[in-house]
mmCIF file with all atom_site columns, C-alpha atoms and ligand atoms in Angstrom:
data_model
loop_
_atom_site.group_PDB
_atom_site.id
_atom_site.type_symbol
_atom_site.label_atom_id
_atom_site.label_alt_id
_atom_site.label_comp_id
_atom_site.label_asym_id
_atom_site.label_entity_id
_atom_site.label_seq_id
_atom_site.pdbx_PDB_ins_code
_atom_site.Cartn_x
_atom_site.Cartn_y
_atom_site.Cartn_z
_atom_site.occupancy
_atom_site.B_iso_or_equiv
_atom_site.pdbx_formal_charge
_atom_site.auth_seq_id
_atom_site.auth_comp_id
_atom_site.auth_asym_id
_atom_site.auth_atom_id
_atom_site.pdbx_PDB_model_num
ATOM   1   C CA  . MET A 1 1   ? 89.248  94.138  107.471 1.00 0.00 ? 1   MET A CA  1
ATOM   2   C CA  . ASN A 1 2   ? 89.326  93.768  103.807 1.00 0.00 ? 2   ASN A CA  1
ATOM   3   C CA  . ILE A 1 3   ? 89.955  96.989  102.363 1.00 0.00 ? 3   ILE A CA  1
ATOM   4   C CA  . LYS A 1 4   ? 93.079  97.546  99.966  1.00 0.00 ? 4   LYS A CA  1
ATOM   5   C CA  . GLU A 1 5   ? 95.726  100.187 100.011 1.00 0.00 ? 5   GLU A CA  1
ATOM   6   C CA  . LYS A 1 6   ? 96.369  102.542 97.117  1.00 0.00 ? 6   LYS A CA  1
ATOM   7   C CA  . ARG A 1 7   ? 99.523  104.351 96.393  1.00 0.00 ? 7   ARG A CA  1
ATOM   8   C CA  . ILE A 1 8   ? 98.739  108.013 96.036  1.00 0.00 ? 8   ILE A CA  1
ATOM   9   C CA  . ASP A 1 9   ? 99.737  109.699 92.670  1.00 0.00 ? 9   ASP A CA  1
ATOM   10  C CA  . HIS A 1 10  ? 99.380  113.290 91.017  1.00 0.00 ? 10  HIS A CA  1
ATOM   11  C CA  . THR A 1 11  ? 95.924  112.473 89.235  1.00 0.00 ? 11  THR A CA  1
ATOM   12  C CA  . MET A 1 12  ? 94.071  111.329 92.534  1.00 0.00 ? 12  MET A CA  1
ATOM   13  C CA  . ILE A 1 13  ? 91.725  113.327 94.449  1.00 0.00 ? 13  ILE A CA  1
ATOM   14  C CA  . ILE A 1 14  ? 92.546  112.517 98.135  1.00 0.00 ? 14  ILE A CA  1
ATOM   15  C CA  . LYS A 1 15  ? 89.632  112.266 100.080 1.00 0.00 ? 15  LYS A CA  1
ATOM   16  C CA  . PRO A 1 16  ? 89.038  113.714 103.474 1.00 0.00 ? 16  PRO A CA  1
ATOM   17  C CA  . PHE A 1 17  ? 90.754  112.658 106.499 1.00 0.00 ? 17  PHE A CA  1
ATOM   18  C CA  . ASP A 1 18  ? 90.942  113.579 110.224 1.00 0.00 ? 18  ASP A CA  1
ATOM   19  C CA  . CYS A 1 19  ? 93.077  111.438 112.508 1.00 0.00 ? 19  CYS A CA  1
ATOM   20  C CA  . GLY A 1 20  ? 92.849  114.134 115.450 1.00 0.00 ? 20  GLY A CA  1
ATOM   21  C CA  . ASP A 1 21  ? 96.373  115.461 114.804 1.00 0.00 ? 21  ASP A CA  1
ATOM   22  C CA  . GLU A 1 22  ? 96.491  118.959 112.494 1.00 0.00 ? 22  GLU A CA  1
ATOM   23  C CA  . ASP A 1 23  ? 100.358 118.071 111.178 1.00 0.00 ? 23  ASP A CA  1
ATOM   24  C CA  . LEU A 1 24  ? 99.532  114.647 109.911 1.00 0.00 ? 24  LEU A CA  1
ATOM   25  C CA  . ASN A 1 25  ? 96.218  115.601 108.451 1.00 0.00 ? 25  ASN A CA  1
ATOM   26  C CA  . GLU A 1 26  ? 97.804  118.848 106.899 1.00 0.00 ? 26  GLU A CA  1
ATOM   27  C CA  . PHE A 1 27  ? 100.660 116.044 105.383 1.00 0.00 ? 27  PHE A CA  1
ATOM   28  C CA  . LEU A 1 28  ? 98.238  113.774 103.653 1.00 0.00 ? 28  LEU A CA  1
ATOM   29  C CA  . LEU A 1 29  ? 95.852  116.523 102.098 1.00 0.00 ? 29  LEU A CA  1
ATOM   30  C CA  . GLU A 1 30  ? 98.299  119.317 101.190 1.00 0.00 ? 30  GLU A CA  1
ATOM   31  C CA  . LYS A 1 31  ? 102.009 117.907 101.285 1.00 0.00 ? 31  LYS A CA  1
ATOM   32  C CA  . SER A 1 32  ? 101.892 114.323 100.648 1.00 0.00 ? 32  SER A CA  1
ATOM   33  C CA  . ASN A 1 33  ? 101.414 114.621 96.523  1.00 0.00 ? 33  ASN A CA  1
ATOM   34  C CA  . ASN A 1 34  ? 104.815 116.951 96.306  1.00 0.00 ? 34  ASN A CA  1
ATOM   35  C CA  . TYR A 1 35  ? 106.814 114.428 98.493  1.00 0.00 ? 35  TYR A CA  1
ATOM   36  C CA  . GLN A 1 36  ? 105.555 111.660 95.753  1.00 0.00 ? 36  GLN A CA  1
ATOM   37  C CA  . MET A 1 37  ? 106.477 113.588 92.894  1.00 0.00 ? 37  MET A CA  1
ATOM   38  C CA  . GLU A 1 38  ? 110.155 114.857 94.326  1.00 0.00 ? 38  GLU A CA  1
ATOM   39  C CA  . LEU A 1 39  ? 110.652 111.073 95.601  1.00 0.00 ? 39  LEU A CA  1
ATOM   40  C CA  . LEU A 1 40  ? 111.023 112.080 98.945  1.00 0.00 ? 40  LEU A CA  1
ATOM   41  C CA  . ALA A 1 41  ? 108.189 109.937 100.477 1.00 0.00 ? 41  ALA A CA  1
ATOM   42  C CA  . THR A 1 42  ? 106.011 107.191 99.164  1.00 0.00 ? 42  THR A CA  1
ATOM   43  C CA  . THR A 1 43  ? 102.141 107.597 100.577 1.00 0.00 ? 43  THR A CA  1
ATOM   44  C CA  . PHE A 1 44  ? 99.556  104.683 100.601 1.00 0.00 ? 44  PHE A CA  1
ATOM   45  C CA  . VAL A 1 45  ? 96.113  105.341 101.746 1.00 0.00 ? 45  VAL A CA  1
ATOM   46  C CA  . PHE A 1 46  ? 93.138  103.228 102.713 1.00 0.00 ? 46  PHE A CA  1
ATOM   47  C CA  . GLU A 1 47  ? 89.741  104.672 101.870 1.00 0.00 ? 47  GLU A CA  1
ATOM   48  C CA  . ASP A 1 48  ? 86.051  103.783 101.523 1.00 0.00 ? 48  ASP A CA  1
ATOM   49  C CA  . GLU A 1 49  ? 83.730  105.620 99.195  1.00 0.00 ? 49  GLU A CA  1
ATOM   50  C CA  . ILE A 1 50  ? 83.798  109.076 101.019 1.00 0.00 ? 50  ILE A CA  1
ATOM   51  C CA  . LYS A 1 51  ? 86.928  109.313 102.912 1.00 0.00 ? 51  LYS A CA  1
ATOM   52  C CA  . THR A 1 52  ? 90.541  108.655 103.857 1.00 0.00 ? 52  THR A CA  1
ATOM   53  C CA  . LEU A 1 53  ? 90.446  105.693 106.741 1.00 0.00 ? 53  LEU A CA  1
ATOM   54  C CA  . ALA A 1 54  ? 94.173  105.785 107.203 1.00 0.00 ? 54  ALA A CA  1
ATOM   55  C CA  . TYR A 1 55  ? 97.545  106.699 105.298 1.00 0.00 ? 55  TYR A CA  1
ATOM   56  C CA  . TYR A 1 56  ? 101.220 106.009 105.848 1.00 0.00 ? 56  TYR A CA  1
ATOM   57  C CA  . SER A 1 57  ? 104.618 107.258 104.238 1.00 0.00 ? 57  SER A CA  1
ATOM   58  C CA  . ILE A 1 58  ? 107.521 105.703 103.888 1.00 0.00 ? 58  ILE A CA  1
ATOM   59  C CA  . PHE A 1 59  ? 111.096 106.479 102.421 1.00 0.00 ? 59  PHE A CA  1
ATOM   60  C CA  . ASN A 1 60  ? 114.621 104.859 102.314 1.00 0.00 ? 60  ASN A CA  1
ATOM   61  C CA  . ASP A 1 61  ? 116.718 105.993 105.186 1.00 0.00 ? 61  ASP A CA  1
ATOM   62  C CA  . SER A 1 62  ? 119.779 105.041 107.265 1.00 0.00 ? 62  SER A CA  1
ATOM   63  C CA  . LEU A 1 63  ? 120.231 104.442 111.058 1.00 0.00 ? 63  LEU A CA  1
ATOM   64  C CA  . LYS A 1 64  ? 123.088 106.971 111.927 1.00 0.00 ? 64  LYS A CA  1
ATOM   65  C CA  . ILE A 1 65  ? 124.927 106.299 114.916 1.00 0.00 ? 65  ILE A CA  1
ATOM   66  C CA  . GLU A 1 66  ? 126.075 109.539 115.320 1.00 0.00 ? 66  GLU A CA  1
ATOM   67  C CA  . ASN A 1 67  ? 122.271 110.765 115.621 1.00 0.00 ? 67  ASN A CA  1
ATOM   68  C CA  . ILE A 1 68  ? 121.544 108.525 118.486 1.00 0.00 ? 68  ILE A CA  1
ATOM   69  C CA  . SER A 1 69  ? 121.933 109.979 122.067 1.00 0.00 ? 69  SER A CA  1
ATOM   70  C CA  . PHE A 1 70  ? 123.189 106.835 123.910 1.00 0.00 ? 70  PHE A CA  1
ATOM   71  C CA  . SER A 1 71  ? 123.377 107.095 127.732 1.00 0.00 ? 71  SER A CA  1
ATOM   72  C CA  . SER A 1 72  ? 127.235 106.253 127.472 1.00 0.00 ? 72  SER A CA  1
ATOM   73  C CA  . LYS A 1 73  ? 129.731 104.924 125.326 1.00 0.00 ? 73  LYS A CA  1
ATOM   74  C CA  . ASN A 1 74  ? 129.154 101.573 126.640 1.00 0.00 ? 74  ASN A CA  1
ATOM   75  C CA  . ALA A 1 75  ? 125.557 101.840 125.827 1.00 0.00 ? 75  ALA A CA  1
ATOM   76  C CA  . LEU A 1 76  ? 126.464 102.385 122.368 1.00 0.00 ? 76  LEU A CA  1
ATOM   77  C CA  . LYS A 1 77  ? 129.011 99.423  122.357 1.00 0.00 ? 77  LYS A CA  1
ATOM   78  C CA  . ASN A 1 78  ? 126.589 96.935  123.816 1.00 0.00 ? 78  ASN A CA  1
ATOM   79  C CA  . PHE A 1 79  ? 123.858 98.201  121.200 1.00 0.00 ? 79  PHE A CA  1
ATOM   80  C CA  . ILE A 1 80  ? 126.269 97.578  118.409 1.00 0.00 ? 80  ILE A CA  1
ATOM   81  C CA  . ARG A 1 81  ? 127.452 94.212  119.804 1.00 0.00 ? 81  ARG A CA  1
ATOM   82  C CA  . ARG A 1 82  ? 123.902 92.969  120.322 1.00 0.00 ? 82  ARG A CA  1
ATOM   83  C CA  . LEU A 1 83  ? 122.483 93.990  116.717 1.00 0.00 ? 83  LEU A CA  1
ATOM   84  C CA  . VAL A 1 84  ? 125.406 93.296  114.589 1.00 0.00 ? 84  VAL A CA  1
ATOM   85  C CA  . PRO A 1 85  ? 127.603 90.434  116.317 1.00 0.00 ? 85  PRO A CA  1
ATOM   86  C CA  . HIS A 1 86  ? 129.615 89.623  113.366 1.00 0.00 ? 86  HIS A CA  1
ATOM   87  C CA  . PRO A 1 87  ? 132.640 91.778  112.791 1.00 0.00 ? 87  PRO A CA  1
ATOM   88  C CA  . LYS A 1 88  ? 131.143 95.030  111.403 1.00 0.00 ? 88  LYS A CA  1
ATOM   89  C CA  . ARG A 1 89  ? 131.315 97.025  114.224 1.00 0.00 ? 89  ARG A CA  1
ATOM   90  C CA  . HIS A 1 90  ? 132.795 100.244 113.013 1.00 0.00 ? 90  HIS A CA  1
ATOM   91  C CA  . LEU A 1 91  ? 129.950 100.772 110.613 1.00 0.00 ? 91  LEU A CA  1
ATOM   92  C CA  . LYS A 1 92  ? 128.304 104.240 111.368 1.00 0.00 ? 92  LYS A CA  1
ATOM   93  C CA  . HIS A 1 93  ? 125.337 103.847 108.970 1.00 0.00 ? 93  HIS A CA  1
ATOM   94  C CA  . TYR A 1 94  ? 123.025 100.916 108.949 1.00 0.00 ? 94  TYR A CA  1
ATOM   95  C CA  . PRO A 1 95  ? 120.048 100.475 105.928 1.00 0.00 ? 95  PRO A CA  1
ATOM   96  C CA  . ALA A 1 96  ? 116.423 101.405 107.082 1.00 0.00 ? 96  ALA A CA  1
ATOM   97  C CA  . ILE A 1 97  ? 113.190 101.996 105.925 1.00 0.00 ? 97  ILE A CA  1
ATOM   98  C CA  . LYS A 1 98  ? 111.446 105.069 107.821 1.00 0.00 ? 98  LYS A CA  1
ATOM   99  C CA  . ILE A 1 99  ? 108.041 105.459 108.527 1.00 0.00 ? 99  ILE A CA  1
ATOM   100 C CA  . GLY A 1 100 ? 107.914 109.321 108.049 1.00 0.00 ? 100 GLY A CA  1
ATOM   101 C CA  . ARG A 1 101 ? 104.144 109.411 108.907 1.00 0.00 ? 101 ARG A CA  1
ATOM   102 C CA  . LEU A 1 102 ? 101.359 106.882 110.247 1.00 0.00 ? 102 LEU A CA  1
ATOM   103 C CA  . ALA A 1 103 ? 97.774  107.931 110.801 1.00 0.00 ? 103 ALA A CA  1
ATOM   104 C CA  . ILE A 1 104 ? 94.440  106.298 111.263 1.00 0.00 ? 104 ILE A CA  1
ATOM   105 C CA  . SER A 1 105 ? 91.071  108.238 111.078 1.00 0.00 ? 105 SER A CA  1
ATOM   106 C CA  . LYS A 1 106 ? 89.614  109.010 114.241 1.00 0.00 ? 106 LYS A CA  1
ATOM   107 C CA  . GLN A 1 107 ? 86.525  106.577 113.660 1.00 0.00 ? 107 GLN A CA  1
ATOM   108 C CA  . ALA A 1 108 ? 89.035  103.787 112.250 1.00 0.00 ? 108 ALA A CA  1
ATOM   109 C CA  . GLN A 1 109 ? 91.287  103.916 115.303 1.00 0.00 ? 109 GLN A CA  1
ATOM   110 C CA  . LYS A 1 110 ? 91.668  101.099 117.420 1.00 0.00 ? 110 LYS A CA  1
ATOM   111 C CA  . SER A 1 111 ? 90.013  98.439  115.076 1.00 0.00 ? 111 SER A CA  1
ATOM   112 C CA  . GLY A 1 112 ? 93.174  96.836  113.659 1.00 0.00 ? 112 GLY A CA  1
ATOM   113 C CA  . LEU A 1 113 ? 94.209  99.005  110.843 1.00 0.00 ? 113 LEU A CA  1
ATOM   114 C CA  . GLY A 1 114 ? 97.339  100.431 112.374 1.00 0.00 ? 114 GLY A CA  1
ATOM   115 C CA  . ARG A 1 115 ? 98.786  96.726  112.929 1.00 0.00 ? 115 ARG A CA  1
ATOM   116 C CA  . LYS A 1 116 ? 97.690  95.827  109.351 1.00 0.00 ? 116 LYS A CA  1
ATOM   117 C CA  . ILE A 1 117 ? 99.610  98.428  107.971 1.00 0.00 ? 117 ILE A CA  1
ATOM   118 C CA  . MET A 1 118 ? 102.736 97.607  110.139 1.00 0.00 ? 118 MET A CA  1
ATOM   119 C CA  . ASP A 1 119 ? 102.362 94.281  108.853 1.00 0.00 ? 119 ASP A CA  1
ATOM   120 C CA  . THR A 1 120 ? 102.564 95.286  105.311 1.00 0.00 ? 120 THR A CA  1
ATOM   121 C CA  . ILE A 1 121 ? 105.526 97.649  106.010 1.00 0.00 ? 121 ILE A CA  1
ATOM   122 C CA  . ILE A 1 122 ? 107.388 94.733  107.783 1.00 0.00 ? 122 ILE A CA  1
ATOM   123 C CA  . ASP A 1 123 ? 106.436 92.606  104.762 1.00 0.00 ? 123 ASP A CA  1
ATOM   124 C CA  . TYR A 1 124 ? 107.599 95.030  102.371 1.00 0.00 ? 124 TYR A CA  1
ATOM   125 C CA  . ALA A 1 125 ? 111.309 95.341  104.362 1.00 0.00 ? 125 ALA A CA  1
ATOM   126 C CA  . ILE A 1 126 ? 111.308 91.746  104.192 1.00 0.00 ? 126 ILE A CA  1
ATOM   127 C CA  . LYS A 1 127 ? 111.113 91.407  100.625 1.00 0.00 ? 127 LYS A CA  1
ATOM   128 C CA  . GLN A 1 128 ? 113.069 94.212  99.854  1.00 0.00 ? 128 GLN A CA  1
ATOM   129 C CA  . ASN A 1 129 ? 116.257 92.545  101.189 1.00 0.00 ? 129 ASN A CA  1
ATOM   130 C CA  . GLU A 1 130 ? 116.212 90.161  98.284  1.00 0.00 ? 130 GLU A CA  1
ATOM   131 C CA  . ARG A 1 131 ? 117.477 93.108  96.307  1.00 0.00 ? 131 ARG A CA  1
ATOM   132 C CA  . CYS A 1 132 ? 118.577 95.817  98.444  1.00 0.00 ? 132 CYS A CA  1
ATOM   133 C CA  . ALA A 1 133 ? 119.606 95.425  102.344 1.00 0.00 ? 133 ALA A CA  1
ATOM   134 C CA  . CYS A 1 134 ? 117.527 97.130  104.895 1.00 0.00 ? 134 CYS A CA  1
ATOM   135 C CA  . LYS A 1 135 ? 118.202 96.095  108.454 1.00 0.00 ? 135 LYS A CA  1
ATOM   136 C CA  . PHE A 1 136 ? 116.043 98.210  110.406 1.00 0.00 ? 136 PHE A CA  1
ATOM   137 C CA  . ILE A 1 137 ? 112.422 99.962  110.461 1.00 0.00 ? 137 ILE A CA  1
ATOM   138 C CA  . LEU A 1 138 ? 112.841 103.360 112.023 1.00 0.00 ? 138 LEU A CA  1
ATOM   139 C CA  . VAL A 1 139 ? 109.854 105.984 113.599 1.00 0.00 ? 139 VAL A CA  1
ATOM   140 C CA  . ASP A 1 140 ? 109.986 108.874 115.350 1.00 0.00 ? 140 ASP A CA  1
ATOM   141 C CA  . ALA A 1 141 ? 107.004 107.971 117.692 1.00 0.00 ? 141 ALA A CA  1
ATOM   142 C CA  . TYR A 1 142 ? 104.590 110.485 118.821 1.00 0.00 ? 142 TYR A CA  1
ATOM   143 C CA  . LYS A 1 143 ? 104.315 110.351 122.568 1.00 0.00 ? 143 LYS A CA  1
ATOM   144 C CA  . ASP A 1 144 ? 100.631 109.136 122.582 1.00 0.00 ? 144 ASP A CA  1
ATOM   145 C CA  . ALA A 1 145 ? 101.473 106.408 120.118 1.00 0.00 ? 145 ALA A CA  1
ATOM   146 C CA  . LEU A 1 146 ? 104.507 104.675 121.940 1.00 0.00 ? 146 LEU A CA  1
ATOM   147 C CA  . GLY A 1 147 ? 102.266 102.311 123.474 1.00 0.00 ? 147 GLY A CA  1
ATOM   148 C CA  . PHE A 1 148 ? 101.214 101.279 119.827 1.00 0.00 ? 148 PHE A CA  1
ATOM   149 C CA  . TYR A 1 149 ? 104.776 100.897 118.610 1.00 0.00 ? 149 TYR A CA  1
ATOM   150 C CA  . GLU A 1 150 ? 106.011 98.875  121.609 1.00 0.00 ? 150 GLU A CA  1
ATOM   151 C CA  . LYS A 1 151 ? 103.046 96.248  121.028 1.00 0.00 ? 151 LYS A CA  1
ATOM   152 C CA  . MET A 1 152 ? 104.283 96.073  117.266 1.00 0.00 ? 152 MET A CA  1
ATOM   153 C CA  . GLN A 1 153 ? 107.774 95.093  118.988 1.00 0.00 ? 153 GLN A CA  1
ATOM   154 C CA  . PHE A 1 154 ? 109.284 98.416  118.396 1.00 0.00 ? 154 PHE A CA  1
ATOM   155 C CA  . GLU A 1 155 ? 112.446 99.252  120.677 1.00 0.00 ? 155 GLU A CA  1
ATOM   156 C CA  . TYR A 1 156 ? 113.826 102.525 121.861 1.00 0.00 ? 156 TYR A CA  1
ATOM   157 C CA  . PHE A 1 157 ? 117.552 103.306 121.285 1.00 0.00 ? 157 PHE A CA  1
ATOM   158 C CA  . SER A 1 158 ? 118.033 104.921 124.591 1.00 0.00 ? 158 SER A CA  1
ATOM   159 C CA  . GLU A 1 159 ? 116.198 106.774 127.751 1.00 0.00 ? 159 GLU A CA  1
ATOM   160 C CA  . ASN A 1 160 ? 117.673 110.363 126.721 1.00 0.00 ? 160 ASN A CA  1
ATOM   161 C CA  . ASP A 1 161 ? 114.527 111.243 124.666 1.00 0.00 ? 161 ASP A CA  1
ATOM   162 C CA  . LEU A 1 162 ? 111.945 109.822 127.712 1.00 0.00 ? 162 LEU A CA  1
ATOM   163 C CA  . ASN A 1 163 ? 110.711 113.465 128.217 1.00 0.00 ? 163 ASN A CA  1
ATOM   164 C CA  . ASP A 1 164 ? 110.593 114.453 124.617 1.00 0.00 ? 164 ASP A CA  1
ATOM   165 C CA  . GLU A 1 165 ? 107.433 114.755 122.388 1.00 0.00 ? 165 GLU A CA  1
ATOM   166 C CA  . THR A 1 166 ? 108.709 112.202 119.877 1.00 0.00 ? 166 THR A CA  1
ATOM   167 C CA  . ARG A 1 167 ? 110.932 109.174 120.681 1.00 0.00 ? 167 ARG A CA  1
ATOM   168 C CA  . GLN A 1 168 ? 113.165 107.307 118.043 1.00 0.00 ? 168 GLN A CA  1
ATOM   169 C CA  . MET A 1 169 ? 112.290 103.903 117.994 1.00 0.00 ? 169 MET A CA  1
ATOM   170 C CA  . TYR A 1 170 ? 113.491 100.869 115.699 1.00 0.00 ? 170 TYR A CA  1
ATOM   171 C CA  . LEU A 1 171 ? 112.496 97.519  114.630 1.00 0.00 ? 171 LEU A CA  1
ATOM   172 C CA  . ASP A 1 172 ? 115.340 94.822  113.579 1.00 0.00 ? 172 ASP A CA  1
ATOM   173 C CA  . ILE A 1 173 ? 114.419 92.838  110.836 1.00 0.00 ? 173 ILE A CA  1
ATOM   174 C CA  . THR A 1 174 ? 117.309 90.361  111.158 1.00 0.00 ? 174 THR A CA  1
ATOM   175 C CA  . PRO A 1 175 ? 115.239 88.136  113.265 1.00 0.00 ? 175 PRO A CA  1
ATOM   176 C CA  . LEU A 1 176 ? 112.254 88.016  111.058 1.00 0.00 ? 176 LEU A CA  1
ATOM   177 C CA  . ILE A 1 177 ? 114.553 87.043  107.948 1.00 0.00 ? 177 ILE A CA  1
ATOM   178 C CA  . ASN A 1 178 ? 116.412 84.473  110.174 1.00 0.00 ? 178 ASN A CA  1
ATOM   179 C CA  . ALA A 1 179 ? 113.022 82.861  111.069 1.00 0.00 ? 179 ALA A CA  1
ATOM   180 C CA  . GLN A 1 180 ? 112.194 82.595  107.327 1.00 0.00 ? 180 GLN A CA  1
ATOM   181 C CA  . ARG A 1 181 ? 115.412 81.130  106.469 1.00 0.00 ? 181 ARG A CA  1
ATOM   182 C CA  . ALA A 1 182 ? 115.241 78.329  108.967 1.00 0.00 ? 182 ALA A CA  1
ATOM   183 C CA  . ASN A 1 183 ? 111.684 77.285  107.485 1.00 0.00 ? 183 ASN A CA  1
HETATM 184 C C1  . COA B 2 .   ? 98.710  105.251 116.935 1.00 0.00 ? 201 COA B C1  1
HETATM 185 C C2  . COA B 2 .   ? 97.728  104.663 115.954 1.00 0.00 ? 201 COA B C2  1
HETATM 186 C C3  . COA B 2 .   ? 98.653  104.840 114.576 1.00 0.00 ? 201 COA B C3  1
HETATM 187 C C4  . COA B 2 .   ? 97.532  103.229 115.976 1.00 0.00 ? 201 COA B C4  1
HETATM 188 O O1  . COA B 2 .   ? 96.737  102.568 115.351 1.00 0.00 ? 201 COA B O1  1
HETATM 189 P P1  . COA B 2 .   ? 95.342  101.868 115.507 1.00 0.00 ? 201 COA B P1  1
HETATM 190 O O2  . COA B 2 .   ? 94.708  101.179 114.393 1.00 0.00 ? 201 COA B O2  1
HETATM 191 O O3  . COA B 2 .   ? 94.649  102.555 116.407 1.00 0.00 ? 201 COA B O3  1
HETATM 192 O O4  . COA B 2 .   ? 95.967  100.668 116.152 1.00 0.00 ? 201 COA B O4  1
HETATM 193 P P2  . COA B 2 .   ? 95.440  98.979  116.207 1.00 0.00 ? 201 COA B P2  1
HETATM 194 O O5  . COA B 2 .   ? 93.716  98.962  116.229 1.00 0.00 ? 201 COA B O5  1
HETATM 195 O O6  . COA B 2 .   ? 95.967  98.275  114.826 1.00 0.00 ? 201 COA B O6  1
HETATM 196 O O7  . COA B 2 .   ? 96.142  98.262  117.452 1.00 0.00 ? 201 COA B O7  1
HETATM 197 C C5  . COA B 2 .   ? 97.306  97.599  117.558 1.00 0.00 ? 201 COA B C5  1
HETATM 198 C C6  . COA B 2 .   ? 97.284  97.426  118.846 1.00 0.00 ? 201 COA B C6  1
HETATM 199 O O8  . COA B 2 .   ? 98.017  98.359  119.694 1.00 0.00 ? 201 COA B O8  1
HETATM 200 C C7  . COA B 2 .   ? 97.521  98.927  120.631 1.00 0.00 ? 201 COA B C7  1
HETATM 201 N N1  . COA B 2 .   ? 97.228  100.202 120.161 1.00 0.00 ? 201 COA B N1  1
HETATM 202 C C8  . COA B 2 .   ? 96.646  101.103 119.567 1.00 0.00 ? 201 COA B C8  1
HETATM 203 N N2  . COA B 2 .   ? 96.860  102.369 119.711 1.00 0.00 ? 201 COA B N2  1
HETATM 204 C C9  . COA B 2 .   ? 97.372  102.715 120.947 1.00 0.00 ? 201 COA B C9  1
HETATM 205 C C10 . COA B 2 .   ? 98.366  103.551 121.565 1.00 0.00 ? 201 COA B C10 1
HETATM 206 N N3  . COA B 2 .   ? 98.023  105.002 121.213 1.00 0.00 ? 201 COA B N3  1
HETATM 207 N N4  . COA B 2 .   ? 98.734  103.463 122.798 1.00 0.00 ? 201 COA B N4  1
HETATM 208 C C11 . COA B 2 .   ? 98.784  102.122 123.416 1.00 0.00 ? 201 COA B C11 1
HETATM 209 N N5  . COA B 2 .   ? 98.418  100.836 122.781 1.00 0.00 ? 201 COA B N5  1
HETATM 210 C C12 . COA B 2 .   ? 98.052  101.163 121.497 1.00 0.00 ? 201 COA B C12 1
HETATM 211 C C13 . COA B 2 .   ? 96.059  98.386  120.584 1.00 0.00 ? 201 COA B C13 1
HETATM 212 O O9  . COA B 2 .   ? 94.970  98.374  121.723 1.00 0.00 ? 201 COA B O9  1
HETATM 213 C C14 . COA B 2 .   ? 96.221  97.108  119.807 1.00 0.00 ? 201 COA B C14 1
HETATM 214 O O10 . COA B 2 .   ? 96.578  96.326  121.078 1.00 0.00 ? 201 COA B O10 1
HETATM 215 P P3  . COA B 2 .   ? 95.976  94.498  120.776 1.00 0.00 ? 201 COA B P3  1
HETATM 216 O O11 . COA B 2 .   ? 96.883  94.148  119.523 1.00 0.00 ? 201 COA B O11 1
HETATM 217 O O12 . COA B 2 .   ? 96.749  93.907  122.184 1.00 0.00 ? 201 COA B O12 1
HETATM 218 O O13 . COA B 2 .   ? 94.576  94.598  121.035 1.00 0.00 ? 201 COA B O13 1
HETATM 219 C C15 . COA B 2 .   ? 96.596  105.572 115.552 1.00 0.00 ? 201 COA B C15 1
HETATM 220 O O14 . COA B 2 .   ? 95.907  105.270 116.690 1.00 0.00 ? 201 COA B O14 1
HETATM 221 C C16 . COA B 2 .   ? 96.543  106.883 115.071 1.00 0.00 ? 201 COA B C16 1
HETATM 222 O O15 . COA B 2 .   ? 96.750  106.985 113.944 1.00 0.00 ? 201 COA B O15 1
HETATM 223 N N6  . COA B 2 .   ? 96.629  107.857 116.183 1.00 0.00 ? 201 COA B N6  1
HETATM 224 C C17 . COA B 2 .   ? 96.723  109.092 116.022 1.00 0.00 ? 201 COA B C17 1
HETATM 225 C C18 . COA B 2 .   ? 98.110  109.451 115.157 1.00 0.00 ? 201 COA B C18 1
HETATM 226 C C19 . COA B 2 .   ? 99.358  109.038 115.548 1.00 0.00 ? 201 COA B C19 1
HETATM 227 O O16 . COA B 2 .   ? 99.541  109.190 116.871 1.00 0.00 ? 201 COA B O16 1
HETATM 228 N N7  . COA B 2 .   ? 100.149 108.561 114.802 1.00 0.00 ? 201 COA B N7  1
HETATM 229 C C20 . COA B 2 .   ? 101.433 107.614 114.949 1.00 0.00 ? 201 COA B C20 1
HETATM 230 C C21 . COA B 2 .   ? 102.281 108.752 114.669 1.00 0.00 ? 201 COA B C21 1
HETATM 231 S S1  . COA B 2 .   ? 104.027 108.060 115.141 1.00 0.00 ? 201 COA B S1  1
#
């Protein structure tokens, strides 16, 4: 697929978009520009001549341990021990990038665009580490999209949000950076 992403700005007219979810449509068409102007979220679109095919919005964030509902203190300890094997276990916040929104138009779904976007975000997170540390990519994933994020190797923090409309998921960048260091 050879379409290029474009970062939105206030001069740009955003082309029609429908991913089947009203909130996600509304964000792109009515709110993304304000978020961009106020430096709250950066939005990128993929489009053809007449319509938007996909978009995503990202921003800097941190993983706040106190906001994650682990099933027990042991589960929390194990989580931190696994992710941060070196002696920084007292940290309560970890640097991250958050996928605020990600949506593919109904016509373009299941054609590999979601994966292409995820690869772009991961590449960006890896490169960002050259200047500013970033350990995780975070997302509050919609129930219907959980399978997609699982395919993209995202993991769940806990089972406590199993029945919620969205679930907190993360991708740890560290193994990807270590693999690059080894080459
Ligand atoms: C979920 C979404 C982002 C996935 O993007 P996509 O372009 O359709 O996905 P891709 O074609 O890149 O699929 C990549 C892989 O994930 C799988 N996949 C895609 N959507 C999936 C889903 N909802 N459930 C399970 N697996 C899914 C594909 O089958 C494919 O697997 P494969 O590589 O083994 O063939 C897109 O369908 C979408 O925007 N849906 C509506 C809005 C939404 O739910 N956004 C997410 C908000 S958190």
